[in-house]
Amino acid sequence: MAYAVAISTGVLARQPADTLWSEMLSTILDHFRDGRDARILLPLHGQRSIAVDGSVRTADDETLGIALPYDRDFSQLVDPREICQILFTLQGREYRLLTRIQAIPGASDLLVKPKPPAIALQERQYFRIDTRVELSYYRLASEMPQKPHTVNARVNLSGSGIRIPAAEPLQTGDLLAMVLCLDGGKCLENVECLAQVVRFSTLPNGEMAAAMHFVEIENQDRDKIVAFCLARERELLREKVRTRDFY
């Protein structure tokens, strides 16, 4: 049975995905019933995106209406095939909601349908670092058994997420079961987590990269990642000092 991650009273809860998403959707629709301001991450043609301030209001039992700034015509800019994201605050916590665009009824209006799950954003105190790690993952959406996809490359890593080269076709919203190897390929210090693709970007070398948020991870495993990042940063600083002293 598929599972999703909810955050209730600050504690990760694991429930059947269909029941959990029904409860989450009801809460989200009630939250936007009278209209609320939110940050909208709009997908544009050409695999680009922009963030704008907008207003979100519940349209019916399945969809939300988004009112964008009236000073621009977004109808030709937005790519309706891609994921539209809504960033909002609920009960004092920040959330990221992934939605599918159902219609573009006007120059500054969208009709979107939420898709599970709504992601509670972690506080951004986690230290990020560019480093080489080995990891493997497979997508949870497939009904057929999959062979894990292995990556051994330079990534951007923190306790809240990871950005990896997008060598395998992925889509925004994909849920991945992931294992990170943090000890130089020996795989004695593994971290298991559930990650979700939230956006794509182009690296300086022209390659595409997928940014992922850890939506389910044990606290001790998150601490391992943070400790690894800090230790790796100290190593890089020592290497810089040795190089400077040598020259």
PDB file of C-alpha atoms in Angstrom:
ATOM      1  CA  MET A   1       0.000   0.000   0.000  1.00  0.00           C
ATOM      2  CA  ALA A   2       1.291   3.492  -0.861  1.00  0.00           C
ATOM      3  CA  TYR A   3       2.047   5.902   1.952  1.00  0.00           C
ATOM      4  CA  ALA A   4       2.430   9.676   2.226  1.00  0.00           C
ATOM      5  CA  VAL A   5       3.917  11.932   4.873  1.00  0.00           C
ATOM      6  CA  ALA A   6       1.839  14.343   6.982  1.00  0.00           C
ATOM      7  CA  ILE A   7       3.028  16.697   9.668  1.00  0.00           C
ATOM      8  CA  SER A   8       0.561  16.920  12.517  1.00  0.00           C
ATOM      9  CA  THR A   9       1.383  18.906  15.673  1.00  0.00           C
ATOM     10  CA  GLY A  10       5.006  18.857  14.602  1.00  0.00           C
ATOM     11  CA  VAL A  11       5.297  15.043  14.463  1.00  0.00           C
ATOM     12  CA  LEU A  12       5.731  12.968  11.315  1.00  0.00           C
ATOM     13  CA  ALA A  13       2.753  10.646  10.916  1.00  0.00           C
ATOM     14  CA  ARG A  14       2.505   7.699   8.538  1.00  0.00           C
ATOM     15  CA  GLN A  15      -0.953   6.821   7.224  1.00  0.00           C
ATOM     16  CA  PRO A  16      -2.419   5.249   4.062  1.00  0.00           C
ATOM     17  CA  ALA A  17      -1.940   7.816   1.303  1.00  0.00           C
ATOM     18  CA  ASP A  18      -5.573   8.049   0.151  1.00  0.00           C
ATOM     19  CA  THR A  19      -6.971   8.660   3.663  1.00  0.00           C
ATOM     20  CA  LEU A  20      -4.218  11.080   4.577  1.00  0.00           C
ATOM     21  CA  TRP A  21      -4.513  13.107   1.387  1.00  0.00           C
ATOM     22  CA  SER A  22      -8.306  13.387   1.805  1.00  0.00           C
ATOM     23  CA  GLU A  23      -7.777  14.918   5.250  1.00  0.00           C
ATOM     24  CA  MET A  24      -5.013  17.210   4.018  1.00  0.00           C
ATOM     25  CA  LEU A  25      -7.062  18.371   1.025  1.00  0.00           C
ATOM     26  CA  SER A  26     -10.043  19.217   3.216  1.00  0.00           C
ATOM     27  CA  THR A  27      -7.802  21.323   5.461  1.00  0.00           C
ATOM     28  CA  ILE A  28      -6.260  23.105   2.473  1.00  0.00           C
ATOM     29  CA  LEU A  29      -9.642  23.858   0.867  1.00  0.00           C
ATOM     30  CA  ASP A  30     -10.981  25.228   4.164  1.00  0.00           C
ATOM     31  CA  HIS A  31      -7.852  27.356   4.543  1.00  0.00           C
ATOM     32  CA  PHE A  32      -8.376  29.030   1.153  1.00  0.00           C
ATOM     33  CA  ARG A  33     -12.190  29.181   1.382  1.00  0.00           C
ATOM     34  CA  ASP A  34     -12.305  32.969   1.806  1.00  0.00           C
ATOM     35  CA  GLY A  35      -9.181  33.703  -0.220  1.00  0.00           C
ATOM     36  CA  ARG A  36      -5.633  34.173   1.048  1.00  0.00           C
ATOM     37  CA  ASP A  37      -2.401  35.678  -0.217  1.00  0.00           C
ATOM     38  CA  ALA A  38       0.299  33.188  -1.243  1.00  0.00           C
ATOM     39  CA  ARG A  39       3.553  32.917  -3.151  1.00  0.00           C
ATOM     40  CA  ILE A  40       3.097  31.241  -6.531  1.00  0.00           C
ATOM     41  CA  LEU A  41       5.891  29.446  -8.378  1.00  0.00           C
ATOM     42  CA  LEU A  42       4.714  29.555 -11.986  1.00  0.00           C
ATOM     43  CA  PRO A  43       6.032  27.132 -14.627  1.00  0.00           C
ATOM     44  CA  LEU A  44       6.920  28.903 -17.869  1.00  0.00           C
ATOM     45  CA  HIS A  45       7.564  27.575 -21.337  1.00  0.00           C
ATOM     46  CA  GLY A  46      11.181  26.525 -21.854  1.00  0.00           C
ATOM     47  CA  GLN A  47      11.509  24.761 -18.471  1.00  0.00           C
ATOM     48  CA  ARG A  48      11.749  28.067 -16.624  1.00  0.00           C
ATOM     49  CA  SER A  49       9.806  29.354 -13.637  1.00  0.00           C
ATOM     50  CA  ILE A  50       9.110  32.634 -11.835  1.00  0.00           C
ATOM     51  CA  ALA A  51       7.828  33.387  -8.336  1.00  0.00           C
ATOM     52  CA  VAL A  52       5.025  35.950  -7.990  1.00  0.00           C
ATOM     53  CA  ASP A  53       2.667  37.064  -5.257  1.00  0.00           C
ATOM     54  CA  GLY A  54      -0.955  36.095  -5.819  1.00  0.00           C
ATOM     55  CA  SER A  55      -4.260  35.334  -4.152  1.00  0.00           C
ATOM     56  CA  VAL A  56      -5.665  31.811  -3.796  1.00  0.00           C
ATOM     57  CA  ARG A  57      -9.337  30.969  -3.274  1.00  0.00           C
ATOM     58  CA  THR A  58     -11.157  27.626  -3.148  1.00  0.00           C
ATOM     59  CA  ALA A  59     -13.174  27.151  -6.353  1.00  0.00           C
ATOM     60  CA  ASP A  60     -14.904  23.837  -5.603  1.00  0.00           C
ATOM     61  CA  ASP A  61     -14.314  20.524  -3.815  1.00  0.00           C
ATOM     62  CA  GLU A  62     -11.241  19.736  -5.941  1.00  0.00           C
ATOM     63  CA  THR A  63      -9.781  22.944  -7.357  1.00  0.00           C
ATOM     64  CA  LEU A  64      -8.309  26.289  -6.374  1.00  0.00           C
ATOM     65  CA  GLY A  65      -8.456  29.565  -8.240  1.00  0.00           C
ATOM     66  CA  ILE A  66      -5.283  31.663  -8.410  1.00  0.00           C
ATOM     67  CA  ALA A  67      -5.407  35.409  -9.096  1.00  0.00           C
ATOM     68  CA  LEU A  68      -2.045  36.681 -10.356  1.00  0.00           C
ATOM     69  CA  PRO A  69      -0.852  40.323 -10.631  1.00  0.00           C
ATOM     70  CA  TYR A  70      -2.998  42.203 -13.151  1.00  0.00           C
ATOM     71  CA  ASP A  71      -0.126  44.159 -14.687  1.00  0.00           C
ATOM     72  CA  ARG A  72       0.980  41.215 -16.857  1.00  0.00           C
ATOM     73  CA  ASP A  73      -0.613  38.736 -19.244  1.00  0.00           C
ATOM     74  CA  PHE A  74       0.434  35.332 -17.917  1.00  0.00           C
ATOM     75  CA  SER A  75      -1.832  33.312 -20.212  1.00  0.00           C
ATOM     76  CA  GLN A  76       0.820  32.884 -22.933  1.00  0.00           C
ATOM     77  CA  LEU A  77       3.764  32.584 -20.544  1.00  0.00           C
ATOM     78  CA  VAL A  78       2.563  29.742 -18.331  1.00  0.00           C
ATOM     79  CA  ASP A  79       3.210  26.157 -19.420  1.00  0.00           C
ATOM     80  CA  PRO A  80      -0.009  24.301 -18.462  1.00  0.00           C
ATOM     81  CA  ARG A  81       1.720  20.901 -18.752  1.00  0.00           C
ATOM     82  CA  GLU A  82       4.048  21.595 -15.815  1.00  0.00           C
ATOM     83  CA  ILE A  83       3.568  21.738 -12.039  1.00  0.00           C
ATOM     84  CA  CYS A  84       2.427  25.003 -10.431  1.00  0.00           C
ATOM     85  CA  GLN A  85       3.508  25.383  -6.794  1.00  0.00           C
ATOM     86  CA  ILE A  86       1.802  27.361  -4.034  1.00  0.00           C
ATOM     87  CA  LEU A  87       3.780  28.450  -0.968  1.00  0.00           C
ATOM     88  CA  PHE A  88       1.581  29.387   1.986  1.00  0.00           C
ATOM     89  CA  THR A  89       1.416  29.493   5.785  1.00  0.00           C
ATOM     90  CA  LEU A  90      -1.002  27.296   7.723  1.00  0.00           C
ATOM     91  CA  GLN A  91      -1.184  27.233  11.534  1.00  0.00           C
ATOM     92  CA  GLY A  92       2.152  29.008  11.760  1.00  0.00           C
ATOM     93  CA  ARG A  93       3.999  26.605   9.438  1.00  0.00           C
ATOM     94  CA  GLU A  94       5.104  27.096   5.843  1.00  0.00           C
ATOM     95  CA  TYR A  95       3.888  24.634   3.217  1.00  0.00           C
ATOM     96  CA  ARG A  96       4.588  23.904  -0.435  1.00  0.00           C
ATOM     97  CA  LEU A  97       1.580  22.626  -2.405  1.00  0.00           C
ATOM     98  CA  LEU A  98       2.025  21.041  -5.833  1.00  0.00           C
ATOM     99  CA  THR A  99      -0.843  21.555  -8.289  1.00  0.00           C
ATOM    100  CA  ARG A 100      -1.821  20.657 -11.845  1.00  0.00           C
ATOM    101  CA  ILE A 101      -3.109  23.482 -14.045  1.00  0.00           C
ATOM    102  CA  GLN A 102      -6.672  22.706 -15.148  1.00  0.00           C
ATOM    103  CA  ALA A 103      -7.499  25.905 -17.023  1.00  0.00           C
ATOM    104  CA  ILE A 104      -6.262  29.439 -17.739  1.00  0.00           C
ATOM    105  CA  PRO A 105      -9.544  31.386 -17.846  1.00  0.00           C
ATOM    106  CA  GLY A 106      -7.955  34.831 -18.044  1.00  0.00           C
ATOM    107  CA  ALA A 107      -4.754  36.784 -18.510  1.00  0.00           C
ATOM    108  CA  SER A 108      -4.069  36.719 -14.766  1.00  0.00           C
ATOM    109  CA  ASP A 109      -6.115  33.744 -13.605  1.00  0.00           C
ATOM    110  CA  LEU A 110      -5.419  30.039 -13.149  1.00  0.00           C
ATOM    111  CA  LEU A 111      -7.569  27.114 -12.077  1.00  0.00           C
ATOM    112  CA  VAL A 112      -5.451  24.400 -10.459  1.00  0.00           C
ATOM    113  CA  LYS A 113      -5.982  21.007  -8.834  1.00  0.00           C
ATOM    114  CA  PRO A 114      -3.849  20.095  -5.797  1.00  0.00           C
ATOM    115  CA  LYS A 115      -1.862  16.869  -5.944  1.00  0.00           C
ATOM    116  CA  PRO A 116      -0.510  14.995  -2.909  1.00  0.00           C
ATOM    117  CA  PRO A 117       1.277  15.549  -0.685  1.00  0.00           C
ATOM    118  CA  ALA A 118       1.474  19.059   0.752  1.00  0.00           C
ATOM    119  CA  ILE A 119       5.060  19.469   1.985  1.00  0.00           C
ATOM    120  CA  ALA A 120       5.867  21.202   5.242  1.00  0.00           C
ATOM    121  CA  LEU A 121       8.985  23.249   4.616  1.00  0.00           C
ATOM    122  CA  GLN A 122      11.829  22.741   7.046  1.00  0.00           C
ATOM    123  CA  GLU A 123      13.493  25.694   8.725  1.00  0.00           C
ATOM    124  CA  ARG A 124      16.386  26.836   6.589  1.00  0.00           C
ATOM    125  CA  GLN A 125      19.183  26.600   9.153  1.00  0.00           C
ATOM    126  CA  TYR A 126      20.679  23.515   7.517  1.00  0.00           C
ATOM    127  CA  PHE A 127      24.138  24.051   6.142  1.00  0.00           C
ATOM    128  CA  ARG A 128      24.556  23.381   2.406  1.00  0.00           C
ATOM    129  CA  ILE A 129      27.658  22.159   0.661  1.00  0.00           C
ATOM    130  CA  ASP A 130      28.729  21.014  -2.793  1.00  0.00           C
ATOM    131  CA  THR A 131      30.398  17.622  -2.478  1.00  0.00           C
ATOM    132  CA  ARG A 132      30.641  14.219  -4.114  1.00  0.00           C
ATOM    133  CA  VAL A 133      28.457  11.456  -2.693  1.00  0.00           C
ATOM    134  CA  GLU A 134      27.119   8.101  -3.822  1.00  0.00           C
ATOM    135  CA  LEU A 135      23.387   7.515  -3.682  1.00  0.00           C
ATOM    136  CA  SER A 136      20.703   5.294  -5.150  1.00  0.00           C
ATOM    137  CA  TYR A 137      16.974   5.834  -5.583  1.00  0.00           C
ATOM    138  CA  TYR A 138      13.838   4.550  -7.269  1.00  0.00           C
ATOM    139  CA  ARG A 139      10.485   6.164  -7.946  1.00  0.00           C
ATOM    140  CA  LEU A 140       7.568   5.099  -5.747  1.00  0.00           C
ATOM    141  CA  ALA A 141       4.876   5.824  -8.338  1.00  0.00           C
ATOM    142  CA  SER A 142       5.644   2.782 -10.466  1.00  0.00           C
ATOM    143  CA  GLU A 143       3.606  -0.367  -9.844  1.00  0.00           C
ATOM    144  CA  MET A 144       6.385  -2.568 -11.213  1.00  0.00           C
ATOM    145  CA  PRO A 145       9.565  -3.432  -9.277  1.00  0.00           C
ATOM    146  CA  GLN A 146      12.405  -1.126 -10.277  1.00  0.00           C
ATOM    147  CA  LYS A 147      16.140  -1.428 -10.300  1.00  0.00           C
ATOM    148  CA  PRO A 148      17.582   1.431  -8.193  1.00  0.00           C
ATOM    149  CA  HIS A 149      19.238   4.211 -10.168  1.00  0.00           C
ATOM    150  CA  THR A 150      22.762   4.891  -8.830  1.00  0.00           C
ATOM    151  CA  VAL A 151      24.436   8.310  -8.820  1.00  0.00           C
ATOM    152  CA  ASN A 152      28.079   8.957  -7.940  1.00  0.00           C
ATOM    153  CA  ALA A 153      28.538  12.643  -8.619  1.00  0.00           C
ATOM    154  CA  ARG A 154      28.965  16.110  -7.190  1.00  0.00           C
ATOM    155  CA  VAL A 155      25.741  17.218  -5.484  1.00  0.00           C
ATOM    156  CA  ASN A 156      24.449  20.078  -3.379  1.00  0.00           C
ATOM    157  CA  LEU A 157      23.509  18.600   0.001  1.00  0.00           C
ATOM    158  CA  SER A 158      21.919  19.791   3.236  1.00  0.00           C
ATOM    159  CA  GLY A 159      19.826  18.351   6.018  1.00  0.00           C
ATOM    160  CA  SER A 160      16.653  19.432   4.232  1.00  0.00           C
ATOM    161  CA  GLY A 161      17.328  18.272   0.683  1.00  0.00           C
ATOM    162  CA  ILE A 162      19.671  17.518  -2.174  1.00  0.00           C
ATOM    163  CA  ARG A 163      20.292  18.646  -5.750  1.00  0.00           C
ATOM    164  CA  ILE A 164      21.604  15.989  -8.129  1.00  0.00           C
ATOM    165  CA  PRO A 165      22.379  15.753 -11.858  1.00  0.00           C
ATOM    166  CA  ALA A 166      19.156  14.754 -13.605  1.00  0.00           C
ATOM    167  CA  ALA A 167      20.604  11.872 -15.624  1.00  0.00           C
ATOM    168  CA  GLU A 168      17.341   9.892 -15.441  1.00  0.00           C
ATOM    169  CA  PRO A 169      14.011  11.385 -16.587  1.00  0.00           C
ATOM    170  CA  LEU A 170      12.235  12.784 -13.535  1.00  0.00           C
ATOM    171  CA  GLN A 171       9.230  15.045 -13.072  1.00  0.00           C
ATOM    172  CA  THR A 172       8.338  17.663 -10.495  1.00  0.00           C
ATOM    173  CA  GLY A 173       6.398  15.927  -7.739  1.00  0.00           C
ATOM    174  CA  ASP A 174       8.048  12.524  -8.154  1.00  0.00           C
ATOM    175  CA  LEU A 175       8.506  10.698  -4.836  1.00  0.00           C
ATOM    176  CA  LEU A 176      11.781   8.802  -4.516  1.00  0.00           C
ATOM    177  CA  ALA A 177      12.961   6.209  -2.013  1.00  0.00           C
ATOM    178  CA  MET A 178      16.613   7.185  -1.552  1.00  0.00           C
ATOM    179  CA  VAL A 179      19.724   5.809   0.151  1.00  0.00           C
ATOM    180  CA  LEU A 180      22.705   8.137   0.660  1.00  0.00           C
ATOM    181  CA  CYS A 181      26.200   6.790   1.255  1.00  0.00           C
ATOM    182  CA  LEU A 182      28.165   9.315   3.322  1.00  0.00           C
ATOM    183  CA  ASP A 183      31.521   7.577   3.796  1.00  0.00           C
ATOM    184  CA  GLY A 184      33.208   7.766   0.427  1.00  0.00           C
ATOM    185  CA  GLY A 185      31.568   4.773  -1.219  1.00  0.00           C
ATOM    186  CA  LYS A 186      32.113   2.260   1.598  1.00  0.00           C
ATOM    187  CA  CYS A 187      28.361   2.445   2.344  1.00  0.00           C
ATOM    188  CA  LEU A 188      28.865   1.686   6.023  1.00  0.00           C
ATOM    189  CA  GLU A 189      27.150   4.938   6.998  1.00  0.00           C
ATOM    190  CA  ASN A 190      23.882   4.959   5.040  1.00  0.00           C
ATOM    191  CA  VAL A 191      20.967   7.375   5.282  1.00  0.00           C
ATOM    192  CA  GLU A 192      17.532   6.278   4.085  1.00  0.00           C
ATOM    193  CA  CYS A 193      14.849   8.832   3.297  1.00  0.00           C
ATOM    194  CA  LEU A 194      11.889   9.755   1.131  1.00  0.00           C
ATOM    195  CA  ALA A 195      12.614  12.647  -1.246  1.00  0.00           C
ATOM    196  CA  GLN A 196      10.362  14.625  -3.577  1.00  0.00           C
ATOM    197  CA  VAL A 197      11.435  16.481  -6.711  1.00  0.00           C
ATOM    198  CA  VAL A 198      10.472  20.157  -6.310  1.00  0.00           C
ATOM    199  CA  ARG A 199      12.170  21.899  -9.257  1.00  0.00           C
ATOM    200  CA  PHE A 200      14.789  21.719 -11.990  1.00  0.00           C
ATOM    201  CA  SER A 201      17.682  24.047 -12.796  1.00  0.00           C
ATOM    202  CA  THR A 202      20.543  24.310 -15.265  1.00  0.00           C
ATOM    203  CA  LEU A 203      24.064  23.822 -13.891  1.00  0.00           C
ATOM    204  CA  PRO A 204      26.996  26.035 -15.042  1.00  0.00           C
ATOM    205  CA  ASN A 205      28.180  23.187 -17.291  1.00  0.00           C
ATOM    206  CA  GLY A 206      24.813  23.149 -19.071  1.00  0.00           C
ATOM    207  CA  GLU A 207      23.525  19.931 -17.479  1.00  0.00           C
ATOM    208  CA  MET A 208      20.101  19.732 -15.848  1.00  0.00           C
ATOM    209  CA  ALA A 209      19.844  19.210 -12.096  1.00  0.00           C
ATOM    210  CA  ALA A 210      16.890  18.072  -9.983  1.00  0.00           C
ATOM    211  CA  ALA A 211      16.328  19.686  -6.580  1.00  0.00           C
ATOM    212  CA  MET A 212      14.693  17.397  -4.030  1.00  0.00           C
ATOM    213  CA  HIS A 213      13.240  17.984  -0.584  1.00  0.00           C
ATOM    214  CA  PHE A 214      13.479  15.301   2.113  1.00  0.00           C
ATOM    215  CA  VAL A 215       9.807  14.794   3.022  1.00  0.00           C
ATOM    216  CA  GLU A 216      10.445  11.875   5.370  1.00  0.00           C
ATOM    217  CA  ILE A 217      13.702  11.289   7.228  1.00  0.00           C
ATOM    218  CA  GLU A 218      14.594  10.213  10.764  1.00  0.00           C
ATOM    219  CA  ASN A 219      16.016  12.954  12.987  1.00  0.00           C
ATOM    220  CA  GLN A 220      19.200  10.956  13.586  1.00  0.00           C
ATOM    221  CA  ASP A 221      19.687  10.545   9.833  1.00  0.00           C
ATOM    222  CA  ARG A 222      19.192  14.265   9.274  1.00  0.00           C
ATOM    223  CA  ASP A 223      21.800  14.896  11.977  1.00  0.00           C
ATOM    224  CA  LYS A 224      24.193  12.553  10.127  1.00  0.00           C
ATOM    225  CA  ILE A 225      23.816  14.618   6.954  1.00  0.00           C
ATOM    226  CA  VAL A 226      24.377  17.915   8.783  1.00  0.00           C
ATOM    227  CA  ALA A 227      27.453  16.490  10.561  1.00  0.00           C
ATOM    228  CA  PHE A 228      28.787  15.174   7.243  1.00  0.00           C
ATOM    229  CA  CYS A 229      28.334  18.593   5.582  1.00  0.00           C
ATOM    230  CA  LEU A 230      30.109  20.409   8.404  1.00  0.00           C
ATOM    231  CA  ALA A 231      32.973  17.893   8.433  1.00  0.00           C
ATOM    232  CA  ARG A 232      33.368  18.142   4.661  1.00  0.00           C
ATOM    233  CA  GLU A 233      33.441  21.933   4.869  1.00  0.00           C
ATOM    234  CA  ARG A 234      36.233  21.775   7.461  1.00  0.00           C
ATOM    235  CA  GLU A 235      38.206  19.478   5.144  1.00  0.00           C
ATOM    236  CA  LEU A 236      37.817  21.903   2.252  1.00  0.00           C
ATOM    237  CA  LEU A 237      38.937  24.817   4.409  1.00  0.00           C
ATOM    238  CA  ARG A 238      42.036  22.884   5.509  1.00  0.00           C
ATOM    239  CA  GLU A 239      42.833  22.095   1.871  1.00  0.00           C
ATOM    240  CA  LYS A 240      42.567  25.775   0.975  1.00  0.00           C
ATOM    241  CA  VAL A 241      44.926  26.697   3.817  1.00  0.00           C
ATOM    242  CA  ARG A 242      47.481  24.074   2.729  1.00  0.00           C
ATOM    243  CA  THR A 243      47.296  25.280  -0.875  1.00  0.00           C
ATOM    244  CA  ARG A 244      47.746  28.910   0.181  1.00  0.00           C
ATOM    245  CA  ASP A 245      50.724  28.060   2.396  1.00  0.00           C
ATOM    246  CA  PHE A 246      52.318  25.995  -0.375  1.00  0.00           C
ATOM    247  CA  TYR A 247      52.274  28.910  -2.804  1.00  0.00           C
TER     248      TYR A 247
END
